[in-house]
PDB file of C-alpha atoms in Angstrom:
ATOM      1  CA  UNK A 260      -9.743 -11.613   0.318  1.00  0.00           C
ATOM      2  CA  UNK A 261      -7.354 -13.864   1.215  1.00  0.00           C
ATOM      3  CA  UNK A 262      -4.559 -13.610   3.837  1.00  0.00           C
ATOM      4  CA  UNK A 263      -0.735 -14.374   3.714  1.00  0.00           C
ATOM      5  CA  UNK A 264       1.976 -15.663   6.317  1.00  0.00           C
ATOM      6  CA  UNK A 265       5.242 -13.496   5.830  1.00  0.00           C
ATOM      7  CA  UNK A 266       8.535 -13.665   8.405  1.00  0.00           C
ATOM      8  CA  UNK A 267       8.334 -10.973  10.050  1.00  0.00           C
ATOM      9  CA  UNK A 268      12.821 -10.321   9.687  1.00  0.00           C
ATOM     10  CA  UNK A 269      15.179 -11.557   8.112  1.00  0.00           C
ATOM     11  CA  UNK A 270      18.648 -10.934   7.040  1.00  0.00           C
ATOM     12  CA  UNK A 271      20.724 -10.467   3.572  1.00  0.00           C
ATOM     13  CA  UNK A 272      24.177  -9.980   2.693  1.00  0.00           C
ATOM     14  CA  UNK A 273      24.885  -7.284   0.913  1.00  0.00           C
ATOM     15  CA  UNK A 274      25.518  -8.215  -3.423  1.00  0.00           C
ATOM     16  CA  UNK A 275      24.004 -12.159  -2.792  1.00  0.00           C
ATOM     17  CA  UNK A 276      21.083 -12.475  -3.816  1.00  0.00           C
ATOM     18  CA  UNK A 277      17.680 -11.907  -0.464  1.00  0.00           C
ATOM     19  CA  UNK A 278      14.416 -14.725  -1.068  1.00  0.00           C
ATOM     20  CA  UNK A 279      11.730 -13.276   0.629  1.00  0.00           C
ATOM     21  CA  UNK A 280       8.796 -16.392   1.062  1.00  0.00           C
ATOM     22  CA  UNK A 281       5.587 -16.209   0.712  1.00  0.00           C
ATOM     23  CA  UNK A 282       2.520 -17.861   2.219  1.00  0.00           C
ATOM     24  CA  UNK A 283      -1.142 -17.895   0.334  1.00  0.00           C
ATOM     25  CA  UNK A 284      -3.243 -21.668   0.800  1.00  0.00           C
ATOM     26  CA  UNK A 285      -5.657 -20.331   0.398  1.00  0.00           C
ATOM     27  CA  UNK A 286      -5.200 -17.727  -2.864  1.00  0.00           C
ATOM     28  CA  UNK A 287      -8.565 -18.066  -4.871  1.00  0.00           C
ATOM     29  CA  UNK A 288      -8.103 -18.769  -8.611  1.00  0.00           C
ATOM     30  CA  UNK A 289      -8.588 -14.967  -9.926  1.00  0.00           C
ATOM     31  CA  UNK A 290      -6.654 -13.452  -6.830  1.00  0.00           C
ATOM     32  CA  UNK A 291      -2.790 -12.226  -8.112  1.00  0.00           C
ATOM     33  CA  UNK A 292      -0.157 -11.986  -5.656  1.00  0.00           C
ATOM     34  CA  UNK A 293       1.540  -8.614  -5.153  1.00  0.00           C
ATOM     35  CA  UNK A 294       4.734  -7.015  -3.709  1.00  0.00           C
ATOM     36  CA  UNK A 295       5.294  -3.813  -2.365  1.00  0.00           C
ATOM     37  CA  UNK A 296       8.330  -2.600  -0.340  1.00  0.00           C
ATOM     38  CA  UNK A 297       7.828   0.805   2.066  1.00  0.00           C
ATOM     39  CA  UNK A 298      11.453   2.086   3.609  1.00  0.00           C
ATOM     40  CA  UNK A 299      10.777   4.368   6.856  1.00  0.00           C
ATOM     41  CA  UNK A 300       9.055   6.959   6.257  1.00  0.00           C
ATOM     42  CA  UNK A 301       8.023   7.144   2.858  1.00  0.00           C
ATOM     43  CA  UNK A 302       4.752   4.830   0.946  1.00  0.00           C
ATOM     44  CA  UNK A 303       4.445   1.785  -0.886  1.00  0.00           C
ATOM     45  CA  UNK A 304       6.099   0.644  -3.516  1.00  0.00           C
ATOM     46  CA  UNK A 305       5.445  -1.598  -5.887  1.00  0.00           C
ATOM     47  CA  UNK A 306       7.823  -4.182  -6.465  1.00  0.00           C
ATOM     48  CA  UNK A 307       6.269  -6.703  -8.964  1.00  0.00           C
ATOM     49  CA  UNK A 308       3.395  -8.796  -9.523  1.00  0.00           C
ATOM     50  CA  UNK A 309       1.903 -12.644 -11.175  1.00  0.00           C
ATOM     51  CA  UNK A 310      -1.029 -14.568 -11.152  1.00  0.00           C
ATOM     52  CA  UNK A 311       0.395 -18.047 -11.515  1.00  0.00           C
ATOM     53  CA  UNK A 312       3.992 -17.706 -13.862  1.00  0.00           C
ATOM     54  CA  UNK A 313       7.390 -16.219 -12.770  1.00  0.00           C
ATOM     55  CA  UNK A 314       7.497 -12.726 -12.902  1.00  0.00           C
ATOM     56  CA  UNK A 315      10.458 -10.779 -13.889  1.00  0.00           C
ATOM     57  CA  UNK A 316      11.234  -6.829 -14.371  1.00  0.00           C
ATOM     58  CA  UNK A 317      14.192  -4.598 -13.463  1.00  0.00           C
ATOM     59  CA  UNK A 318      13.647  -4.881  -9.620  1.00  0.00           C
ATOM     60  CA  UNK A 319      13.106  -8.511  -8.555  1.00  0.00           C
ATOM     61  CA  UNK A 320      11.834 -11.939 -10.148  1.00  0.00           C
ATOM     62  CA  UNK A 321       8.320 -13.631  -8.379  1.00  0.00           C
ATOM     63  CA  UNK A 322       8.550 -17.386  -8.284  1.00  0.00           C
ATOM     64  CA  UNK A 323       4.541 -18.997  -7.954  1.00  0.00           C
ATOM     65  CA  UNK A 324       4.469 -22.786  -6.318  1.00  0.00           C
ATOM     66  CA  UNK A 325       2.430 -25.052  -9.259  1.00  0.00           C
ATOM     67  CA  UNK A 326      -0.444 -25.008  -6.253  1.00  0.00           C
ATOM     68  CA  UNK A 327      -0.217 -21.133  -5.996  1.00  0.00           C
ATOM     69  CA  UNK A 328      -0.103 -21.274  -2.095  1.00  0.00           C
ATOM     70  CA  UNK A 329       3.195 -20.629  -2.035  1.00  0.00           C
ATOM     71  CA  UNK A 330       5.323 -17.562  -3.529  1.00  0.00           C
ATOM     72  CA  UNK A 331       8.384 -15.539  -3.399  1.00  0.00           C
ATOM     73  CA  UNK A 332      10.671 -12.645  -4.135  1.00  0.00           C
ATOM     74  CA  UNK A 333      13.672 -12.511  -5.350  1.00  0.00           C
ATOM     75  CA  UNK A 334      15.332  -9.203  -5.653  1.00  0.00           C
ATOM     76  CA  UNK A 335      19.764 -10.848  -7.977  1.00  0.00           C
ATOM     77  CA  UNK A 336      21.619  -8.802  -5.971  1.00  0.00           C
ATOM     78  CA  UNK A 337      20.733  -6.746  -2.628  1.00  0.00           C
ATOM     79  CA  UNK A 338      22.459  -3.553  -2.212  1.00  0.00           C
ATOM     80  CA  UNK A 339      22.150  -1.509   1.562  1.00  0.00           C
ATOM     81  CA  UNK A 340      18.953   0.184  -0.389  1.00  0.00           C
ATOM     82  CA  UNK A 341      16.656  -2.941  -0.473  1.00  0.00           C
ATOM     83  CA  UNK A 342      16.277  -2.445   3.501  1.00  0.00           C
ATOM     84  CA  UNK A 343      12.276  -2.036   3.966  1.00  0.00           C
ATOM     85  CA  UNK A 344       9.948  -3.516   4.913  1.00  0.00           C
ATOM     86  CA  UNK A 345       8.057  -6.257   1.929  1.00  0.00           C
ATOM     87  CA  UNK A 346       4.941  -6.775   1.311  1.00  0.00           C
ATOM     88  CA  UNK A 347       3.108  -9.980  -0.187  1.00  0.00           C
ATOM     89  CA  UNK A 348      -0.537  -8.996  -0.731  1.00  0.00           C
ATOM     90  CA  UNK A 349      -3.401 -11.256  -2.215  1.00  0.00           C
ATOM     91  CA  UNK A 350      -5.875  -9.675  -5.077  1.00  0.00           C
ATOM     92  CA  UNK A 351      -8.165 -10.063  -7.006  1.00  0.00           C
ATOM     93  CA  UNK A 352      -8.738  -9.511 -10.355  1.00  0.00           C
ATOM     94  CA  UNK A 353     -10.923  -7.045 -10.681  1.00  0.00           C
ATOM     95  CA  UNK A 354      -8.812  -4.331  -8.679  1.00  0.00           C
ATOM     96  CA  UNK A 355      -9.336  -2.767  -5.678  1.00  0.00           C
ATOM     97  CA  UNK A 356      -7.665  -2.178  -2.236  1.00  0.00           C
ATOM     98  CA  UNK A 357      -4.968  -4.200  -1.089  1.00  0.00           C
ATOM     99  CA  UNK A 358      -4.749  -6.071   2.706  1.00  0.00           C
ATOM    100  CA  UNK A 359      -1.944  -5.602   3.649  1.00  0.00           C
ATOM    101  CA  UNK A 360      -0.497  -7.928   6.426  1.00  0.00           C
ATOM    102  CA  UNK A 361       2.533  -7.231   8.658  1.00  0.00           C
ATOM    103  CA  UNK A 362       5.002  -8.020   5.539  1.00  0.00           C
ATOM    104  CA  UNK A 363       8.937  -9.557   6.535  1.00  0.00           C
ATOM    105  CA  UNK A 364      11.296  -6.561   7.414  1.00  0.00           C
ATOM    106  CA  UNK A 365      15.051  -7.081   5.723  1.00  0.00           C
ATOM    107  CA  UNK A 366      18.110  -6.204   6.258  1.00  0.00           C
ATOM    108  CA  UNK A 367      20.485  -5.680   3.455  1.00  0.00           C
ATOM    109  CA  UNK A 368      23.792  -5.563   6.015  1.00  0.00           C
ATOM    110  CA  UNK A 369      27.567  -5.324   4.938  1.00  0.00           C
TER     111      UNK A 369
ATOM    112  CA  UNK B 288       5.756  13.117 -14.848  1.00  0.00           C
ATOM    113  CA  UNK B 289       5.279  14.044 -10.925  1.00  0.00           C
ATOM    114  CA  UNK B 290       4.100  11.142  -8.632  1.00  0.00           C
ATOM    115  CA  UNK B 291       1.641  11.348  -5.703  1.00  0.00           C
ATOM    116  CA  UNK B 292       1.401  14.499  -4.248  1.00  0.00           C
ATOM    117  CA  UNK B 293       0.396  14.458  -0.328  1.00  0.00           C
ATOM    118  CA  UNK B 294      -0.560  17.767   1.863  1.00  0.00           C
ATOM    119  CA  UNK B 295       0.813  19.003   4.078  1.00  0.00           C
ATOM    120  CA  UNK B 296       3.180  15.891   5.335  1.00  0.00           C
ATOM    121  CA  UNK B 297       2.849  17.318   8.861  1.00  0.00           C
ATOM    122  CA  UNK B 298       0.059  17.748  10.720  1.00  0.00           C
ATOM    123  CA  UNK B 299      -0.435  18.335  15.210  1.00  0.00           C
ATOM    124  CA  UNK B 300      -3.939  19.059  16.509  1.00  0.00           C
ATOM    125  CA  UNK B 301      -5.361  18.720  19.594  1.00  0.00           C
ATOM    126  CA  UNK B 302      -7.899  15.992  20.763  1.00  0.00           C
ATOM    127  CA  UNK B 303     -11.670  17.265  19.553  1.00  0.00           C
ATOM    128  CA  UNK B 304     -10.821  19.463  16.521  1.00  0.00           C
ATOM    129  CA  UNK B 305     -11.159  18.002  12.409  1.00  0.00           C
ATOM    130  CA  UNK B 306      -8.224  17.244  10.080  1.00  0.00           C
ATOM    131  CA  UNK B 307      -8.857  17.830   5.668  1.00  0.00           C
ATOM    132  CA  UNK B 308      -5.535  16.498   4.114  1.00  0.00           C
ATOM    133  CA  UNK B 309      -5.056  16.888   0.154  1.00  0.00           C
ATOM    134  CA  UNK B 310      -4.335  14.191  -1.978  1.00  0.00           C
ATOM    135  CA  UNK B 311      -3.061  15.306  -6.129  1.00  0.00           C
ATOM    136  CA  UNK B 312      -3.228  11.009  -7.914  1.00  0.00           C
ATOM    137  CA  UNK B 313      -0.350  11.338 -10.383  1.00  0.00           C
ATOM    138  CA  UNK B 314      -2.448  13.341 -14.182  1.00  0.00           C
ATOM    139  CA  UNK B 315      -4.861  10.465 -15.376  1.00  0.00           C
ATOM    140  CA  UNK B 316      -5.256   8.773 -12.941  1.00  0.00           C
ATOM    141  CA  UNK B 317      -8.846   8.330 -11.720  1.00  0.00           C
ATOM    142  CA  UNK B 318      -8.930   6.610  -8.816  1.00  0.00           C
ATOM    143  CA  UNK B 319      -7.819   7.916  -5.120  1.00  0.00           C
ATOM    144  CA  UNK B 320      -7.385   5.555  -2.655  1.00  0.00           C
ATOM    145  CA  UNK B 321      -6.030   6.279   1.055  1.00  0.00           C
ATOM    146  CA  UNK B 322      -5.068   4.321   4.128  1.00  0.00           C
ATOM    147  CA  UNK B 323      -4.305   4.558   7.478  1.00  0.00           C
ATOM    148  CA  UNK B 324      -0.394   3.463   9.035  1.00  0.00           C
ATOM    149  CA  UNK B 325      -0.100   3.128  12.633  1.00  0.00           C
ATOM    150  CA  UNK B 326       2.354   1.024  14.384  1.00  0.00           C
ATOM    151  CA  UNK B 327       0.072  -1.188  16.396  1.00  0.00           C
ATOM    152  CA  UNK B 328      -2.223  -2.212  13.460  1.00  0.00           C
ATOM    153  CA  UNK B 329       0.352  -1.196  10.154  1.00  0.00           C
ATOM    154  CA  UNK B 330      -0.828  -0.369   7.419  1.00  0.00           C
ATOM    155  CA  UNK B 331      -4.924   0.209   6.645  1.00  0.00           C
ATOM    156  CA  UNK B 332      -7.362   0.313   4.005  1.00  0.00           C
ATOM    157  CA  UNK B 333      -9.794   4.246   4.601  1.00  0.00           C
ATOM    158  CA  UNK B 334     -11.326   4.176   1.696  1.00  0.00           C
ATOM    159  CA  UNK B 335     -11.778   4.547  -2.171  1.00  0.00           C
ATOM    160  CA  UNK B 336     -12.974   6.779  -5.102  1.00  0.00           C
ATOM    161  CA  UNK B 337     -12.902   6.635  -8.944  1.00  0.00           C
ATOM    162  CA  UNK B 338     -14.519   9.365 -10.777  1.00  0.00           C
ATOM    163  CA  UNK B 339     -15.792  11.004  -8.157  1.00  0.00           C
ATOM    164  CA  UNK B 340     -17.212   8.021  -6.134  1.00  0.00           C
ATOM    165  CA  UNK B 341     -16.585   6.090  -3.191  1.00  0.00           C
ATOM    166  CA  UNK B 342     -16.317   2.800  -4.501  1.00  0.00           C
ATOM    167  CA  UNK B 343     -15.292   0.757  -1.379  1.00  0.00           C
ATOM    168  CA  UNK B 344     -14.793   1.551   1.899  1.00  0.00           C
ATOM    169  CA  UNK B 345     -13.003  -0.058   5.164  1.00  0.00           C
ATOM    170  CA  UNK B 346     -13.990  -0.414   8.688  1.00  0.00           C
ATOM    171  CA  UNK B 347     -13.386   2.018  10.607  1.00  0.00           C
ATOM    172  CA  UNK B 348     -15.781   4.996  12.178  1.00  0.00           C
ATOM    173  CA  UNK B 349     -18.235   7.345  10.078  1.00  0.00           C
ATOM    174  CA  UNK B 350     -15.195  10.006  11.810  1.00  0.00           C
ATOM    175  CA  UNK B 351     -13.609   9.553   9.018  1.00  0.00           C
ATOM    176  CA  UNK B 352     -14.891  11.132   5.169  1.00  0.00           C
ATOM    177  CA  UNK B 353     -13.458  12.012   1.879  1.00  0.00           C
ATOM    178  CA  UNK B 354     -14.604  12.287  -1.210  1.00  0.00           C
ATOM    179  CA  UNK B 355     -13.020  12.593  -4.618  1.00  0.00           C
ATOM    180  CA  UNK B 356     -13.668  16.414  -7.247  1.00  0.00           C
ATOM    181  CA  UNK B 357     -13.532  16.212 -11.408  1.00  0.00           C
ATOM    182  CA  UNK B 358     -10.119  16.724 -11.566  1.00  0.00           C
ATOM    183  CA  UNK B 359     -10.011  13.896  -9.430  1.00  0.00           C
ATOM    184  CA  UNK B 360      -8.033  15.184  -6.867  1.00  0.00           C
ATOM    185  CA  UNK B 361      -9.217  13.769  -3.278  1.00  0.00           C
ATOM    186  CA  UNK B 362      -8.780  14.589   0.323  1.00  0.00           C
ATOM    187  CA  UNK B 363      -9.928  13.628   3.860  1.00  0.00           C
ATOM    188  CA  UNK B 364     -11.317  14.628   6.634  1.00  0.00           C
ATOM    189  CA  UNK B 365     -11.639  13.413  10.291  1.00  0.00           C
ATOM    190  CA  UNK B 366     -13.867  15.095  12.625  1.00  0.00           C
ATOM    191  CA  UNK B 367     -13.403  15.275  16.158  1.00  0.00           C
ATOM    192  CA  UNK B 368      -9.526  13.687  15.908  1.00  0.00           C
ATOM    193  CA  UNK B 369      -8.661  10.825  19.030  1.00  0.00           C
ATOM    194  CA  UNK B 370      -5.540  11.099  20.312  1.00  0.00           C
ATOM    195  CA  UNK B 371      -5.949   7.272  17.958  1.00  0.00           C
ATOM    196  CA  UNK B 372      -6.132   8.907  14.840  1.00  0.00           C
ATOM    197  CA  UNK B 373      -1.954   9.996  15.269  1.00  0.00           C
ATOM    198  CA  UNK B 374      -0.239   8.391  12.811  1.00  0.00           C
ATOM    199  CA  UNK B 375       0.922   8.096   8.749  1.00  0.00           C
ATOM    200  CA  UNK B 376      -1.773   8.505   6.858  1.00  0.00           C
ATOM    201  CA  UNK B 377      -1.630   7.417   3.026  1.00  0.00           C
ATOM    202  CA  UNK B 378      -2.449   8.274  -0.455  1.00  0.00           C
ATOM    203  CA  UNK B 379      -2.187   5.194  -3.287  1.00  0.00           C
ATOM    204  CA  UNK B 380      -3.515   6.891  -7.299  1.00  0.00           C
ATOM    205  CA  UNK B 381      -4.935   4.236 -10.290  1.00  0.00           C
ATOM    206  CA  UNK B 382      -5.460   4.242 -13.583  1.00  0.00           C
ATOM    207  CA  UNK B 383      -8.094   2.098 -13.405  1.00  0.00           C
ATOM    208  CA  UNK B 384      -9.588   0.070  -9.643  1.00  0.00           C
ATOM    209  CA  UNK B 385     -11.894  -2.249 -12.113  1.00  0.00           C
ATOM    210  CA  UNK B 386      -7.958  -3.617 -13.421  1.00  0.00           C
ATOM    211  CA  UNK B 387      -5.402  -4.354 -11.728  1.00  0.00           C
ATOM    212  CA  UNK B 388      -3.061  -1.892 -12.234  1.00  0.00           C
ATOM    213  CA  UNK B 389      -0.891  -0.913  -9.672  1.00  0.00           C
ATOM    214  CA  UNK B 390      -0.968   1.885  -7.242  1.00  0.00           C
ATOM    215  CA  UNK B 391       1.533   4.058  -6.617  1.00  0.00           C
ATOM    216  CA  UNK B 392       1.566   5.785  -3.282  1.00  0.00           C
ATOM    217  CA  UNK B 393       2.655   9.691  -1.696  1.00  0.00           C
ATOM    218  CA  UNK B 394       5.225   9.887   1.175  1.00  0.00           C
ATOM    219  CA  UNK B 395       1.698  10.350   3.060  1.00  0.00           C
ATOM    220  CA  UNK B 396       1.190  13.332   5.645  1.00  0.00           C
ATOM    221  CA  UNK B 397       1.552  12.477   9.790  1.00  0.00           C
ATOM    222  CA  UNK B 398      -0.425  13.539  11.374  1.00  0.00           C
ATOM    223  CA  UNK B 399      -0.118  13.349  15.252  1.00  0.00           C
ATOM    224  CA  UNK B 400      -2.724  14.534  17.899  1.00  0.00           C
ATOM    225  CA  UNK B 401      -2.174  15.812  20.862  1.00  0.00           C
TER     226      UNK B 401
END
């Protein structure tokens, strides 16, 4: 499984877009990019995943670069409830285990 | 639809004891995986079960074991507890682990070893 690199922490003003970067330069052609988040003392929550096309759902947008070596998770209008640790994970298309890195601790401030 | 249920929510044990944690997946989900979360090591994969068979195993000692029942419920057992086993143990379920189905996590069992 490819390794991911994320900044350890980021701040965002409430109501503004939060853009969380992730580097996965060793990603293979059959590996997907997943994003999960974990709010303190709860289990991780799925946000979004994609292979090579940009994806959008009710929670966020995922932008994957053309060479697939990096991606950005976008929370369009961050709220205080979006304060959490965000994990970028690369996962083989056969599914299975998730390899979590240290993630990015996002603090949304009023 | 009920989410992933883990019991108990909190547990206190002493060194040398053993412990069994339980996980009930979302109805219809046939795969259960377990993760350990500690402040120092973060989230680490323990093992994964699908249709009562262990499909994948992480890099943990043999004191950590698990099983899955015919109703997809799963248990994990830790024998001869050590102080370093204090952690949040998370269970996740999915319909089929061989596809890109997303995992749904429970709230975890917080184990403290004294």
